[in-house]
Short mmCIF file of C-alpha atoms in Angstrom, two decimals:
data_model
loop_
_atom_site.label_atom_id
_atom_site.label_comp_id
_atom_site.label_asym_id
_atom_site.label_seq_id
_atom_site.Cartn_x
_atom_site.Cartn_y
_atom_site.Cartn_z
CA MET A 87 -11.37 25.80 -34.36
CA THR A 88 -14.89 24.85 -33.39
CA ASP A 89 -15.73 22.25 -30.76
CA SER A 90 -16.74 19.89 -33.56
CA ASN A 91 -13.34 20.27 -35.28
CA ASN A 92 -11.53 19.80 -31.96
CA SER A 93 -13.63 16.72 -31.27
CA THR A 94 -12.91 15.24 -34.70
CA GLN A 95 -9.18 15.87 -34.29
CA PHE A 96 -9.23 14.39 -30.77
CA PHE A 97 -11.08 11.31 -32.02
CA LYS A 98 -8.67 10.72 -34.91
CA THR A 99 -5.57 11.30 -32.76
CA ALA A 100 -6.83 9.08 -29.93
CA CYS A 101 -7.80 6.26 -32.33
CA ASN A 102 -4.44 6.48 -34.11
CA PHE A 103 -2.54 6.44 -30.82
CA GLU A 104 -4.49 3.53 -29.38
CA GLY A 105 -4.28 1.65 -32.67
CA SER A 106 -0.52 2.13 -32.78
CA LEU A 107 -0.27 0.26 -29.47
CA ILE A 108 -1.35 -2.88 -31.34
CA ILE A 109 1.68 -2.51 -33.60
CA VAL A 110 3.92 -1.81 -30.60
CA ALA A 111 2.64 -4.96 -28.86
CA ALA A 112 3.18 -7.06 -31.99
CA VAL A 113 6.73 -5.76 -32.61
CA LEU A 114 7.80 -6.00 -28.96
CA GLY A 115 6.20 -9.43 -28.74
CA TRP A 116 8.17 -10.57 -31.80
CA LEU A 117 11.40 -9.24 -30.24
CA ALA A 118 10.63 -10.92 -26.89
CA GLY A 119 9.42 -14.17 -28.43
CA ILE A 120 5.91 -13.71 -26.98
CA ASN A 121 2.76 -13.75 -29.08
CA PRO A 122 0.49 -11.14 -27.42
CA PHE A 123 -2.51 -12.58 -29.32
CA GLU A 124 -1.94 -16.12 -28.03
CA GLN A 125 -4.39 -15.89 -25.14
CA LEU A 126 -7.09 -14.06 -27.09
CA PHE A 127 -10.03 -16.19 -28.16
CA PHE A 128 -13.80 -16.14 -27.95
CA SER A 129 -15.47 -17.92 -25.07
CA GLU A 130 -18.77 -17.37 -23.33
CA GLN A 131 -16.97 -17.40 -19.99
CA ALA A 132 -14.69 -14.53 -21.06
CA VAL A 133 -17.67 -12.51 -22.31
CA MET A 134 -19.43 -13.02 -18.96
CA VAL A 135 -16.26 -12.11 -17.05
CA GLY A 136 -16.02 -8.96 -19.18
CA LEU A 137 -19.62 -7.89 -18.79
CA LEU A 138 -19.96 -8.70 -15.09
CA GLY A 139 -16.43 -7.53 -14.29
CA THR A 140 -17.21 -4.03 -15.56
CA ALA A 141 -19.79 -3.41 -12.82
CA PRO A 142 -17.39 -3.14 -9.83
CA LEU A 143 -15.11 -0.71 -11.69
CA PHE A 144 -17.99 1.47 -12.83
CA LEU A 145 -19.53 1.47 -9.35
CA PHE A 146 -16.13 2.56 -8.03
CA PHE A 147 -16.10 5.37 -10.63
CA LEU A 148 -19.58 6.48 -9.55
CA GLY A 149 -18.53 6.31 -5.90
CA MET A 150 -15.52 8.52 -6.61
CA GLU A 151 -17.94 11.13 -7.98
CA ARG A 152 -19.27 11.52 -4.44
CA VAL A 153 -15.89 11.73 -2.66
CA LYS A 154 -15.12 15.24 -1.44
CA LEU A 155 -11.33 14.90 -1.08
CA GLU A 156 -9.37 17.64 -2.83
CA SER A 157 -7.10 15.13 -4.63
CA ILE A 158 -10.13 13.34 -6.09
CA ARG A 159 -11.77 16.66 -7.00
CA LYS A 160 -8.58 17.60 -8.89
CA ILE A 161 -8.74 14.35 -10.88
CA ARG A 162 -12.39 14.98 -11.78
CA GLN A 163 -11.58 18.55 -12.81
CA LEU A 164 -8.56 17.44 -14.84
CA LEU A 165 -10.63 14.82 -16.68
CA SER A 166 -13.33 17.39 -17.37
CA ASP A 167 -10.81 20.00 -18.55
CA THR A 168 -8.76 17.64 -20.75
CA LEU A 169 -11.47 15.31 -22.06
CA GLY A 170 -14.80 17.03 -21.52
CA GLY A 171 -14.60 19.51 -24.39
CA SER A 172 -13.35 16.85 -26.81
CA LEU A 173 -15.93 14.25 -25.78
CA TYR A 174 -18.92 16.60 -25.52
CA PRO A 175 -19.62 16.90 -29.28
CA CYS A 176 -18.95 13.19 -29.96
CA GLN A 177 -21.64 10.71 -30.88
CA TRP A 178 -21.99 7.72 -28.55
CA THR A 179 -20.89 5.48 -31.42
CA ASP A 180 -17.58 7.39 -31.65
CA LEU A 181 -17.03 6.93 -27.92
CA PHE A 182 -17.88 3.24 -28.16
CA PHE A 183 -15.41 2.75 -31.03
CA LEU A 184 -12.63 4.65 -29.25
CA SER A 185 -13.26 2.71 -26.03
CA ALA A 186 -13.18 -0.60 -27.88
CA ILE A 187 -9.85 0.26 -29.51
CA ALA A 188 -8.41 1.41 -26.17
CA GLY A 189 -9.57 -1.73 -24.38
CA PHE A 190 -8.22 -3.99 -27.11
CA SER A 191 -4.86 -2.27 -27.63
CA GLU A 192 -3.96 -1.50 -24.02
CA GLU A 193 -4.90 -4.98 -22.83
CA LEU A 194 -2.97 -6.55 -25.70
CA LEU A 195 0.12 -4.58 -24.68
CA PHE A 196 -0.11 -4.83 -20.89
CA ARG A 197 -1.91 -8.14 -20.23
CA GLY A 198 -1.01 -9.89 -23.50
CA LEU A 199 2.69 -8.95 -23.61
CA ILE A 200 4.16 -7.16 -20.60
CA GLN A 201 2.48 -9.24 -17.88
CA PRO A 202 3.44 -12.63 -19.44
CA TRP A 203 6.96 -11.39 -20.17
CA MET A 204 7.44 -10.37 -16.53
CA GLU A 205 5.79 -13.58 -15.31
CA ASN A 206 8.21 -15.65 -17.41
CA ALA A 207 11.17 -13.70 -16.05
CA TRP A 208 10.21 -13.20 -12.37
CA GLY A 209 7.06 -15.18 -11.56
CA GLY A 210 3.33 -14.56 -11.41
CA LEU A 211 3.13 -12.02 -8.60
CA ILE A 212 5.94 -9.84 -9.95
CA GLY A 213 4.39 -10.09 -13.42
CA LEU A 214 1.00 -8.97 -12.14
CA VAL A 215 2.26 -6.14 -9.96
CA GLY A 216 5.20 -5.03 -12.13
CA SER A 217 3.21 -4.78 -15.35
CA ASN A 218 0.60 -2.72 -13.55
CA ILE A 219 3.11 -0.38 -11.98
CA ILE A 220 4.05 0.42 -15.59
CA PHE A 221 0.33 0.67 -16.48
CA GLY A 222 -0.13 3.16 -13.64
CA LEU A 223 2.90 5.19 -14.66
CA VAL A 224 1.72 5.62 -18.25
CA HIS A 225 -1.61 6.86 -16.87
CA ALA A 226 0.05 9.21 -14.36
CA VAL A 227 -1.89 12.42 -14.90
CA THR A 228 -1.61 12.89 -11.12
CA PRO A 229 0.17 10.71 -8.53
CA LEU A 230 -3.15 9.49 -7.10
CA TYR A 231 -4.47 8.75 -10.60
CA ALA A 232 -1.36 6.64 -11.26
CA VAL A 233 -2.05 4.60 -8.10
CA LEU A 234 -5.71 4.18 -9.02
CA ALA A 235 -4.76 3.13 -12.57
CA MET A 236 -2.28 0.61 -11.14
CA LEU A 237 -5.02 -0.89 -8.94
CA VAL A 238 -7.40 -1.04 -11.92
CA GLY A 239 -4.63 -2.74 -13.90
CA ILE A 240 -4.17 -5.35 -11.16
CA TYR A 241 -7.92 -5.97 -11.28
CA LEU A 242 -7.70 -6.43 -15.06
CA GLY A 243 -4.67 -8.70 -14.65
CA LEU A 244 -6.61 -10.88 -12.23
CA ALA A 245 -9.56 -10.96 -14.65
CA LEU A 246 -7.16 -12.36 -17.26
CA ASP A 247 -6.99 -15.61 -15.29
CA PHE A 248 -10.52 -15.70 -13.88
CA GLY A 249 -12.10 -19.13 -14.10
CA ASP A 250 -10.40 -22.05 -15.75
CA GLU A 251 -8.83 -20.21 -18.71
CA ARG A 252 -6.37 -17.42 -19.41
CA ASN A 253 -8.16 -15.22 -21.89
CA LEU A 254 -7.51 -11.59 -22.87
CA LEU A 255 -11.09 -11.15 -24.03
CA GLY A 256 -12.41 -10.69 -20.47
CA PRO A 257 -10.09 -7.81 -19.51
CA MET A 258 -10.51 -6.28 -22.98
CA ILE A 259 -14.29 -6.15 -22.54
CA ILE A 260 -13.99 -4.79 -18.98
CA HIS A 261 -11.50 -2.11 -20.04
CA GLY A 262 -13.41 -1.04 -23.16
CA LEU A 263 -16.85 -1.03 -21.54
CA TYR A 264 -15.56 0.81 -18.47
CA ASP A 265 -13.89 3.46 -20.65
CA PHE A 266 -17.11 3.85 -22.66
CA LEU A 267 -19.23 4.36 -19.53
CA ALA A 268 -16.66 6.72 -18.01
CA PHE A 269 -16.49 8.73 -21.27
CA LEU A 270 -20.28 9.05 -21.25
CA MET A 271 -20.21 10.29 -17.64
CA ILE A 272 -17.44 12.80 -18.35
CA MET A 273 -19.29 14.02 -21.45
CA ARG A 274 -22.55 14.32 -19.50
CA ALA A 275 -20.89 16.26 -16.65
CA TYR A 276 -19.07 18.67 -18.97
CA LYS A 277 -20.50 22.16 -19.12
CA PRO A 278 -19.49 23.96 -22.31
CA LYS A 279 -18.42 27.56 -21.85
CA THR A 280 -20.90 29.88 -23.51
#
């Protein structure tokens, strides 16, 4: 298979997987009696939270590029090895679309369903932390990456309630835009083997 074929297959598989999370959130929400779409609506405040809230995460990502710790180097290498070759041939529009689906679907599942479900059962703090322990575990490509993903999830969970409204749109924009920028950086850093 050529890099282009691998990239096309990666893109289709990733979009299908991320898209299936929307169905999972809807079905689990129906079973739990929680509408994961309930707190999703357009507001200028949520758009601003999303756009401005992306900056600290992306600056953290850029800062991690400069860290010389072996555990961080392993994460960078793993991301390059697993994603670099698949992202490298992609168009920026493909990456934007994939990032938007990931931001929408993962936030719908974790902040739209799991966090409110845990909040209803055990309170706000347990809902915030517990849902993001799960978020970290499903992103556990390394133990440190799981911890970092959990912390990012807590940040996204706090963004859900930023200001005077609970709105999924803010964390969805942060998540999707961050993924897009990170994908571009991973693609740019990847060196194809010749």
